[in-house]
């Protein structure tokens, strides 16, 4: 699959180059490798092209495939920007020396320090909260409080979440390690596993559907999936989301775990200046408000307004740890999951 991906990328980007040569023009471009698969992203790329005249060439695949592709291509890579979800994946790309450090007053002004890598290897573009989606028919929200409380006896056979292979859960556990150490994290993971309604599996959407169908009563999911489902063209998706409400855990202590979608300029970017311009545009008030309204992600730029859906969910206290820590603790999180038998 990776070989096919590399071949298709070469053909697409070489084709763009030949078109430019045949017309006698040197087209301004920026080549983006992205794990994100949202229509809103392409609309933003089109807006960027309209504003700057710089064409955005996009290659989409999973984060792991794109990281491996960048490693194999080395100095010959046509990629200028890598966009992915989760700080753990950004850290993984950084640890493989796939980014270059960027110093931009615009990026530093638009994006608070907690959402960017300290040396400028990558920048958060949006964030999402990993919240509790509970049944409005079977759960009183006053019963909910923290991630840790889900290990109590009253939740036995009622909790739903994804497998330990999912990067969102790995980052959640990485944050628990940061606050409670490995032993505390193992105790929590084992307790939560013991209260599962079923074997951990499926996507965040699947957890919401399982709550809606009565298979479990509370699920650990990302906020934006609820927003997307509530506005989905598919009636089944909308009805499932309407049967849950969201709860922000740990408001009386460290705050709710959050994570990001983010991007970095690749180490050998042939169009570095255009890459920086794209990241600056994506962090602008205009682009941030667009993503908040279409994709229900929280804007990292404090100047951007929340969408109507985000305002309905209300404000919350977020865990303030620097998100680089999630990547640093990722390997340990995987070990803890394996230790307690969370598949």
PDB file of N, CA and C in Angstrom, residues 30-119:
ATOM      1  N   UNK A  30       2.363  24.421  -2.467  1.00  0.00           N
ATOM      2  CA  UNK A  30       2.773  23.838  -1.187  1.00  0.00           C
ATOM      3  C   UNK A  30       2.199  22.426  -1.166  1.00  0.00           C
ATOM      4  N   UNK A  31       3.069  21.458  -0.854  1.00  0.00           N
ATOM      5  CA  UNK A  31       2.678  20.052  -0.888  1.00  0.00           C
ATOM      6  C   UNK A  31       2.411  19.562   0.539  1.00  0.00           C
ATOM      7  N   UNK A  32       1.191  19.074   0.757  1.00  0.00           N
ATOM      8  CA  UNK A  32       0.729  18.724   2.101  1.00  0.00           C
ATOM      9  C   UNK A  32       0.482  17.225   2.202  1.00  0.00           C
ATOM     10  N   UNK A  33       1.102  16.599   3.194  1.00  0.00           N
ATOM     11  CA  UNK A  33       0.768  15.226   3.568  1.00  0.00           C
ATOM     12  C   UNK A  33      -0.148  15.331   4.783  1.00  0.00           C
ATOM     13  N   UNK A  34      -1.332  14.741   4.691  1.00  0.00           N
ATOM     14  CA  UNK A  34      -2.277  14.911   5.791  1.00  0.00           C
ATOM     15  C   UNK A  34      -2.985  13.620   6.170  1.00  0.00           C
ATOM     16  N   UNK A  35      -3.115  13.446   7.467  1.00  0.00           N
ATOM     17  CA  UNK A  35      -3.905  12.331   8.004  1.00  0.00           C
ATOM     18  C   UNK A  35      -5.368  12.717   8.126  1.00  0.00           C
ATOM     19  N   UNK A  36      -5.645  14.017   8.183  1.00  0.00           N
ATOM     20  CA  UNK A  36      -7.023  14.469   8.339  1.00  0.00           C
ATOM     21  C   UNK A  36      -7.797  14.236   7.036  1.00  0.00           C
ATOM     22  N   UNK A  37      -9.089  13.946   7.187  1.00  0.00           N
ATOM     23  CA  UNK A  37      -9.873  13.550   6.025  1.00  0.00           C
ATOM     24  C   UNK A  37     -11.176  14.332   5.949  1.00  0.00           C
ATOM     25  N   UNK A  38     -11.137  15.572   6.427  1.00  0.00           N
ATOM     26  CA  UNK A  38     -12.371  16.338   6.520  1.00  0.00           C
ATOM     27  C   UNK A  38     -12.544  17.256   5.312  1.00  0.00           C
ATOM     28  N   UNK A  39     -13.777  17.361   4.854  1.00  0.00           N
ATOM     29  CA  UNK A  39     -14.093  18.240   3.732  1.00  0.00           C
ATOM     30  C   UNK A  39     -13.758  19.692   4.073  1.00  0.00           C
ATOM     31  N   UNK A  40     -13.897  20.028   5.362  1.00  0.00           N
ATOM     32  CA  UNK A  40     -13.603  21.396   5.793  1.00  0.00           C
ATOM     33  C   UNK A  40     -12.148  21.773   5.502  1.00  0.00           C
ATOM     34  N   UNK A  41     -11.247  20.805   5.603  1.00  0.00           N
ATOM     35  CA  UNK A  41      -9.828  21.096   5.352  1.00  0.00           C
ATOM     36  C   UNK A  41      -9.607  21.503   3.894  1.00  0.00           C
ATOM     37  N   UNK A  42     -10.230  20.752   2.966  1.00  0.00           N
ATOM     38  CA  UNK A  42     -10.062  21.085   1.547  1.00  0.00           C
ATOM     39  C   UNK A  42     -10.651  22.462   1.245  1.00  0.00           C
ATOM     40  N   UNK A  43     -11.766  22.766   1.891  1.00  0.00           N
ATOM     41  CA  UNK A  43     -12.362  24.094   1.687  1.00  0.00           C
ATOM     42  C   UNK A  43     -11.410  25.191   2.167  1.00  0.00           C
ATOM     43  N   UNK A  44     -10.724  24.927   3.266  1.00  0.00           N
ATOM     44  CA  UNK A  44      -9.750  25.911   3.765  1.00  0.00           C
ATOM     45  C   UNK A  44      -8.555  26.034   2.823  1.00  0.00           C
ATOM     46  N   UNK A  45      -8.103  24.898   2.290  1.00  0.00           N
ATOM     47  CA  UNK A  45      -6.994  24.951   1.330  1.00  0.00           C
ATOM     48  C   UNK A  45      -7.396  25.791   0.107  1.00  0.00           C
ATOM     49  N   UNK A  46      -8.629  25.628  -0.344  1.00  0.00           N
ATOM     50  CA  UNK A  46      -9.114  26.409  -1.484  1.00  0.00           C
ATOM     51  C   UNK A  46      -9.141  27.906  -1.145  1.00  0.00           C
ATOM     52  N   UNK A  47      -9.558  28.221   0.069  1.00  0.00           N
ATOM     53  CA  UNK A  47      -9.581  29.628   0.506  1.00  0.00           C
ATOM     54  C   UNK A  47      -8.166  30.195   0.550  1.00  0.00           C
ATOM     55  N   UNK A  48      -7.208  29.371   1.004  1.00  0.00           N
ATOM     56  CA  UNK A  48      -5.805  29.805   1.060  1.00  0.00           C
ATOM     57  C   UNK A  48      -5.288  30.096  -0.350  1.00  0.00           C
ATOM     58  N   UNK A  49      -5.605  29.199  -1.287  1.00  0.00           N
ATOM     59  CA  UNK A  49      -5.172  29.401  -2.674  1.00  0.00           C
ATOM     60  C   UNK A  49      -5.774  30.677  -3.246  1.00  0.00           C
ATOM     61  N   UNK A  50      -7.040  30.897  -2.961  1.00  0.00           N
ATOM     62  CA  UNK A  50      -7.722  32.096  -3.450  1.00  0.00           C
ATOM     63  C   UNK A  50      -7.076  33.368  -2.895  1.00  0.00           C
ATOM     64  N   UNK A  51      -6.632  33.302  -1.639  1.00  0.00           N
ATOM     65  CA  UNK A  51      -6.060  34.484  -0.986  1.00  0.00           C
ATOM     66  C   UNK A  51      -4.613  34.750  -1.374  1.00  0.00           C
ATOM     67  N   UNK A  52      -3.867  33.672  -1.688  1.00  0.00           N
ATOM     68  CA  UNK A  52      -2.415  33.819  -1.882  1.00  0.00           C
ATOM     69  C   UNK A  52      -1.938  33.471  -3.290  1.00  0.00           C
ATOM     70  N   UNK A  53      -2.739  32.725  -4.041  1.00  0.00           N
ATOM     71  CA  UNK A  53      -2.302  32.241  -5.355  1.00  0.00           C
ATOM     72  C   UNK A  53      -1.433  30.998  -5.256  1.00  0.00           C
ATOM     73  N   UNK A  54      -1.238  30.478  -4.057  1.00  0.00           N
ATOM     74  CA  UNK A  54      -0.407  29.285  -3.855  1.00  0.00           C
ATOM     75  C   UNK A  54      -1.294  28.038  -3.897  1.00  0.00           C
ATOM     76  N   UNK A  55      -1.016  27.142  -4.838  1.00  0.00           N
ATOM     77  CA  UNK A  55      -1.807  25.918  -4.963  1.00  0.00           C
ATOM     78  C   UNK A  55      -1.411  24.921  -3.880  1.00  0.00           C
ATOM     79  N   UNK A  56      -2.406  24.248  -3.306  1.00  0.00           N
ATOM     80  CA  UNK A  56      -2.152  23.242  -2.273  1.00  0.00           C
ATOM     81  C   UNK A  56      -2.340  21.852  -2.878  1.00  0.00           C
ATOM     82  N   UNK A  57      -1.245  21.088  -2.970  1.00  0.00           N
ATOM     83  CA  UNK A  57      -1.319  19.697  -3.423  1.00  0.00           C
ATOM     84  C   UNK A  57      -1.411  18.802  -2.191  1.00  0.00           C
ATOM     85  N   UNK A  58      -2.406  17.913  -2.170  1.00  0.00           N
ATOM     86  CA  UNK A  58      -2.688  17.127  -0.965  1.00  0.00           C
ATOM     87  C   UNK A  58      -2.481  15.632  -1.222  1.00  0.00           C
ATOM     88  N   UNK A  59      -1.782  14.983  -0.299  1.00  0.00           N
ATOM     89  CA  UNK A  59      -1.681  13.527  -0.261  1.00  0.00           C
ATOM     90  C   UNK A  59      -2.260  13.076   1.076  1.00  0.00           C
ATOM     91  N   UNK A  60      -3.282  12.216   1.035  1.00  0.00           N
ATOM     92  CA  UNK A  60      -3.945  11.761   2.256  1.00  0.00           C
ATOM     93  C   UNK A  60      -3.642  10.292   2.528  1.00  0.00           C
ATOM     94  N   UNK A  61      -3.369   9.975   3.757  1.00  0.00           N
ATOM     95  CA  UNK A  61      -3.147   8.591   4.198  1.00  0.00           C
ATOM     96  C   UNK A  61      -3.137   8.606   5.718  1.00  0.00           C
ATOM     97  N   UNK A  62      -2.931   7.436   6.314  1.00  0.00           N
ATOM     98  CA  UNK A  62      -2.854   7.400   7.774  1.00  0.00           C
ATOM     99  C   UNK A  62      -1.555   8.064   8.226  1.00  0.00           C
ATOM    100  N   UNK A  63      -1.526   8.476   9.481  1.00  0.00           N
ATOM    101  CA  UNK A  63      -0.337   9.145  10.000  1.00  0.00           C
ATOM    102  C   UNK A  63       0.879   8.227   9.929  1.00  0.00           C
ATOM    103  N   UNK A  64       0.688   6.968  10.304  1.00  0.00           N
ATOM    104  CA  UNK A  64       1.827   6.037  10.292  1.00  0.00           C
ATOM    105  C   UNK A  64       2.365   5.855   8.871  1.00  0.00           C
ATOM    106  N   UNK A  65       1.462   5.772   7.884  1.00  0.00           N
ATOM    107  CA  UNK A  65       1.906   5.621   6.490  1.00  0.00           C
ATOM    108  C   UNK A  65       2.666   6.859   6.022  1.00  0.00           C
ATOM    109  N   UNK A  66       2.170   8.027   6.389  1.00  0.00           N
ATOM    110  CA  UNK A  66       2.820   9.265   5.939  1.00  0.00           C
ATOM    111  C   UNK A  66       4.179   9.447   6.612  1.00  0.00           C
ATOM    112  N   UNK A  67       4.263   9.081   7.884  1.00  0.00           N
ATOM    113  CA  UNK A  67       5.551   9.180   8.582  1.00  0.00           C
ATOM    114  C   UNK A  67       6.565   8.220   7.951  1.00  0.00           C
ATOM    115  N   UNK A  68       6.132   7.007   7.658  1.00  0.00           N
ATOM    116  CA  UNK A  68       7.031   6.042   7.007  1.00  0.00           C
ATOM    117  C   UNK A  68       7.426   6.531   5.613  1.00  0.00           C
ATOM    118  N   UNK A  69       6.484   7.123   4.927  1.00  0.00           N
ATOM    119  CA  UNK A  69       6.757   7.650   3.579  1.00  0.00           C
ATOM    120  C   UNK A  69       7.813   8.756   3.629  1.00  0.00           C
ATOM    121  N   UNK A  70       7.686   9.651   4.604  1.00  0.00           N
ATOM    122  CA  UNK A  70       8.669  10.723   4.755  1.00  0.00           C
ATOM    123  C   UNK A  70      10.056  10.152   5.062  1.00  0.00           C
ATOM    124  N   UNK A  71      10.089   9.097   5.878  1.00  0.00           N
ATOM    125  CA  UNK A  71      11.380   8.474   6.200  1.00  0.00           C
ATOM    126  C   UNK A  71      12.024   7.882   4.956  1.00  0.00           C
ATOM    127  N   UNK A  72      11.219   7.192   4.137  1.00  0.00           N
ATOM    128  CA  UNK A  72      11.741   6.537   2.941  1.00  0.00           C
ATOM    129  C   UNK A  72      12.178   7.561   1.890  1.00  0.00           C
ATOM    130  N   UNK A  73      11.443   8.642   1.768  1.00  0.00           N
ATOM    131  CA  UNK A  73      11.764   9.649   0.747  1.00  0.00           C
ATOM    132  C   UNK A  73      12.996  10.468   1.112  1.00  0.00           C
ATOM    133  N   UNK A  74      13.186  10.701   2.407  1.00  0.00           N
ATOM    134  CA  UNK A  74      14.366  11.456   2.841  1.00  0.00           C
ATOM    135  C   UNK A  74      14.461  12.823   2.182  1.00  0.00           C
ATOM    136  N   UNK A  75      15.675  13.228   1.764  1.00  0.00           N
ATOM    137  CA  UNK A  75      15.881  14.554   1.164  1.00  0.00           C
ATOM    138  C   UNK A  75      15.133  14.752  -0.155  1.00  0.00           C
ATOM    139  N   UNK A  76      14.661  13.654  -0.755  1.00  0.00           N
ATOM    140  CA  UNK A  76      13.945  13.758  -2.035  1.00  0.00           C
ATOM    141  C   UNK A  76      12.435  13.947  -1.858  1.00  0.00           C
ATOM    142  N   UNK A  77      11.992  14.045  -0.625  1.00  0.00           N
ATOM    143  CA  UNK A  77      10.549  14.169  -0.394  1.00  0.00           C
ATOM    144  C   UNK A  77      10.017  15.488  -0.953  1.00  0.00           C
ATOM    145  N   UNK A  78       8.878  15.420  -1.657  1.00  0.00           N
ATOM    146  CA  UNK A  78       8.245  16.653  -2.137  1.00  0.00           C
ATOM    147  C   UNK A  78       7.400  17.334  -1.057  1.00  0.00           C
ATOM    148  N   UNK A  79       7.242  16.681   0.093  1.00  0.00           N
ATOM    149  CA  UNK A  79       6.330  17.205   1.123  1.00  0.00           C
ATOM    150  C   UNK A  79       6.891  18.468   1.771  1.00  0.00           C
ATOM    151  N   UNK A  80       6.001  19.409   1.999  1.00  0.00           N
ATOM    152  CA  UNK A  80       6.352  20.645   2.713  1.00  0.00           C
ATOM    153  C   UNK A  80       5.750  20.675   4.122  1.00  0.00           C
ATOM    154  N   UNK A  81       4.577  20.067   4.261  1.00  0.00           N
ATOM    155  CA  UNK A  81       3.841  20.126   5.529  1.00  0.00           C
ATOM    156  C   UNK A  81       3.301  18.739   5.855  1.00  0.00           C
ATOM    157  N   UNK A  82       3.407  18.336   7.119  1.00  0.00           N
ATOM    158  CA  UNK A  82       2.740  17.128   7.600  1.00  0.00           C
ATOM    159  C   UNK A  82       1.668  17.562   8.597  1.00  0.00           C
ATOM    160  N   UNK A  83       0.416  17.173   8.317  1.00  0.00           N
ATOM    161  CA  UNK A  83      -0.694  17.459   9.219  1.00  0.00           C
ATOM    162  C   UNK A  83      -1.211  16.138   9.766  1.00  0.00           C
ATOM    163  N   UNK A  84      -1.396  16.074  11.065  1.00  0.00           N
ATOM    164  CA  UNK A  84      -1.943  14.858  11.648  1.00  0.00           C
ATOM    165  C   UNK A  84      -2.744  15.194  12.892  1.00  0.00           C
ATOM    166  N   UNK A  85      -3.395  14.171  13.437  1.00  0.00           N
ATOM    167  CA  UNK A  85      -4.170  14.362  14.660  1.00  0.00           C
ATOM    168  C   UNK A  85      -3.425  13.704  15.807  1.00  0.00           C
ATOM    169  N   UNK A  86      -3.515  14.296  16.956  1.00  0.00           N
ATOM    170  CA  UNK A  86      -2.945  13.789  18.202  1.00  0.00           C
ATOM    171  C   UNK A  86      -1.481  14.218  18.360  1.00  0.00           C
ATOM    172  N   UNK A  87      -1.203  14.758  19.525  1.00  0.00           N
ATOM    173  CA  UNK A  87       0.162  15.190  19.838  1.00  0.00           C
ATOM    174  C   UNK A  87       1.137  14.020  19.836  1.00  0.00           C
ATOM    175  N   UNK A  88       0.631  12.811  20.155  1.00  0.00           N
ATOM    176  CA  UNK A  88       1.499  11.642  20.159  1.00  0.00           C
ATOM    177  C   UNK A  88       2.099  11.368  18.794  1.00  0.00           C
ATOM    178  N   UNK A  89       1.297  11.542  17.742  1.00  0.00           N
ATOM    179  CA  UNK A  89       1.803  11.308  16.386  1.00  0.00           C
ATOM    180  C   UNK A  89       2.766  12.417  15.959  1.00  0.00           C
ATOM    181  N   UNK A  90       2.469  13.654  16.356  1.00  0.00           N
ATOM    182  CA  UNK A  90       3.387  14.750  16.042  1.00  0.00           C
ATOM    183  C   UNK A  90       4.733  14.517  16.724  1.00  0.00           C
ATOM    184  N   UNK A  91       4.676  14.058  17.973  1.00  0.00           N
ATOM    185  CA  UNK A  91       5.914  13.759  18.701  1.00  0.00           C
ATOM    186  C   UNK A  91       6.678  12.632  18.000  1.00  0.00           C
ATOM    187  N   UNK A  92       5.924  11.630  17.511  1.00  0.00           N
ATOM    188  CA  UNK A  92       6.558  10.506  16.817  1.00  0.00           C
ATOM    189  C   UNK A  92       7.307  10.999  15.579  1.00  0.00           C
ATOM    190  N   UNK A  93       6.699  11.879  14.805  1.00  0.00           N
ATOM    191  CA  UNK A  93       7.365  12.425  13.617  1.00  0.00           C
ATOM    192  C   UNK A  93       8.578  13.271  14.018  1.00  0.00           C
ATOM    193  N   UNK A  94       8.428  14.036  15.087  1.00  0.00           N
ATOM    194  CA  UNK A  94       9.549  14.858  15.564  1.00  0.00           C
ATOM    195  C   UNK A  94      10.711  13.975  16.012  1.00  0.00           C
ATOM    196  N   UNK A  95      10.404  12.884  16.725  1.00  0.00           N
ATOM    197  CA  UNK A  95      11.466  12.005  17.230  1.00  0.00           C
ATOM    198  C   UNK A  95      12.221  11.323  16.095  1.00  0.00           C
ATOM    199  N   UNK A  96      11.602  11.240  14.917  1.00  0.00           N
ATOM    200  CA  UNK A  96      12.261  10.651  13.749  1.00  0.00           C
ATOM    201  C   UNK A  96      12.953  11.725  12.901  1.00  0.00           C
ATOM    202  N   UNK A  97      13.021  12.949  13.440  1.00  0.00           N
ATOM    203  CA  UNK A  97      13.723  14.069  12.798  1.00  0.00           C
ATOM    204  C   UNK A  97      13.115  14.412  11.431  1.00  0.00           C
ATOM    205  N   UNK A  98      11.768  14.432  11.371  1.00  0.00           N
ATOM    206  CA  UNK A  98      11.080  14.698  10.106  1.00  0.00           C
ATOM    207  C   UNK A  98      10.617  16.149   9.970  1.00  0.00           C
ATOM    208  N   UNK A  99      10.749  16.940  11.053  1.00  0.00           N
ATOM    209  CA  UNK A  99      10.345  18.346  11.007  1.00  0.00           C
ATOM    210  C   UNK A  99      11.574  19.246  11.062  1.00  0.00           C
ATOM    211  N   UNK A 100      11.398  20.493  10.687  1.00  0.00           N
ATOM    212  CA  UNK A 100      12.403  21.526  10.930  1.00  0.00           C
ATOM    213  C   UNK A 100      11.783  22.576  11.849  1.00  0.00           C
ATOM    214  N   UNK A 101      12.622  23.221  12.638  1.00  0.00           N
ATOM    215  CA  UNK A 101      12.121  24.213  13.588  1.00  0.00           C
ATOM    216  C   UNK A 101      11.767  25.505  12.851  1.00  0.00           C
ATOM    217  N   UNK A 102      10.600  26.037  13.175  1.00  0.00           N
ATOM    218  CA  UNK A 102      10.093  27.245  12.533  1.00  0.00           C
ATOM    219  C   UNK A 102       9.939  28.360  13.567  1.00  0.00           C
ATOM    220  N   UNK A 103      10.449  29.531  13.240  1.00  0.00           N
ATOM    221  CA  UNK A 103      10.262  30.704  14.089  1.00  0.00           C
ATOM    222  C   UNK A 103       9.370  31.685  13.342  1.00  0.00           C
ATOM    223  N   UNK A 104       8.184  31.901  13.845  1.00  0.00           N
ATOM    224  CA  UNK A 104       7.210  32.775  13.177  1.00  0.00           C
ATOM    225  C   UNK A 104       6.479  33.588  14.230  1.00  0.00           C
ATOM    226  N   UNK A 105       6.591  34.896  14.152  1.00  0.00           N
ATOM    227  CA  UNK A 105       5.873  35.749  15.096  1.00  0.00           C
ATOM    228  C   UNK A 105       4.366  35.566  14.951  1.00  0.00           C
ATOM    229  N   UNK A 106       3.919  35.338  13.716  1.00  0.00           N
ATOM    230  CA  UNK A 106       2.475  35.130  13.496  1.00  0.00           C
ATOM    231  C   UNK A 106       1.991  33.868  14.182  1.00  0.00           C
ATOM    232  N   UNK A 107       2.726  32.755  13.999  1.00  0.00           N
ATOM    233  CA  UNK A 107       2.317  31.504  14.636  1.00  0.00           C
ATOM    234  C   UNK A 107       2.380  31.621  16.152  1.00  0.00           C
ATOM    235  N   UNK A 108       3.444  32.212  16.654  1.00  0.00           N
ATOM    236  CA  UNK A 108       3.562  32.351  18.106  1.00  0.00           C
ATOM    237  C   UNK A 108       2.494  33.290  18.674  1.00  0.00           C
ATOM    238  N   UNK A 109       2.070  34.263  17.863  1.00  0.00           N
ATOM    239  CA  UNK A 109       1.020  35.173  18.309  1.00  0.00           C
ATOM    240  C   UNK A 109      -0.357  34.546  18.261  1.00  0.00           C
ATOM    241  N   UNK A 110      -0.569  33.673  17.271  1.00  0.00           N
ATOM    242  CA  UNK A 110      -1.898  33.058  17.103  1.00  0.00           C
ATOM    243  C   UNK A 110      -2.113  31.849  18.008  1.00  0.00           C
ATOM    244  N   UNK A 111      -1.013  31.153  18.340  1.00  0.00           N
ATOM    245  CA  UNK A 111      -1.147  29.863  19.029  1.00  0.00           C
ATOM    246  C   UNK A 111      -0.477  29.937  20.402  1.00  0.00           C
ATOM    247  N   UNK A 112      -1.243  29.783  21.483  1.00  0.00           N
ATOM    248  CA  UNK A 112      -0.647  29.800  22.827  1.00  0.00           C
ATOM    249  C   UNK A 112       0.433  28.728  22.985  1.00  0.00           C
ATOM    250  N   UNK A 113       1.376  28.984  23.881  1.00  0.00           N
ATOM    251  CA  UNK A 113       2.545  28.116  24.047  1.00  0.00           C
ATOM    252  C   UNK A 113       2.170  26.670  24.346  1.00  0.00           C
ATOM    253  N   UNK A 114       1.088  26.450  25.095  1.00  0.00           N
ATOM    254  CA  UNK A 114       0.752  25.067  25.470  1.00  0.00           C
ATOM    255  C   UNK A 114       0.319  24.228  24.273  1.00  0.00           C
ATOM    256  N   UNK A 115      -0.031  24.901  23.155  1.00  0.00           N
ATOM    257  CA  UNK A 115      -0.466  24.171  21.969  1.00  0.00           C
ATOM    258  C   UNK A 115       0.622  24.041  20.906  1.00  0.00           C
ATOM    259  N   UNK A 116       1.851  24.438  21.219  1.00  0.00           N
ATOM    260  CA  UNK A 116       2.925  24.288  20.222  1.00  0.00           C
ATOM    261  C   UNK A 116       4.159  23.688  20.867  1.00  0.00           C
ATOM    262  N   UNK A 117       4.936  22.982  20.035  1.00  0.00           N
ATOM    263  CA  UNK A 117       6.166  22.374  20.528  1.00  0.00           C
ATOM    264  C   UNK A 117       7.139  23.510  20.849  1.00  0.00           C
ATOM    265  N   UNK A 118       7.801  23.460  22.009  1.00  0.00           N
ATOM    266  CA  UNK A 118       8.588  24.611  22.463  1.00  0.00           C
ATOM    267  C   UNK A 118       9.637  25.111  21.460  1.00  0.00           C
ATOM    268  N   UNK A 119      10.260  24.194  20.702  1.00  0.00           N
ATOM    269  CA  UNK A 119      11.313  24.601  19.770  1.00  0.00           C
ATOM    270  C   UNK A 119      10.777  24.966  18.389  1.00  0.00           C
TER     271      UNK A 119
END
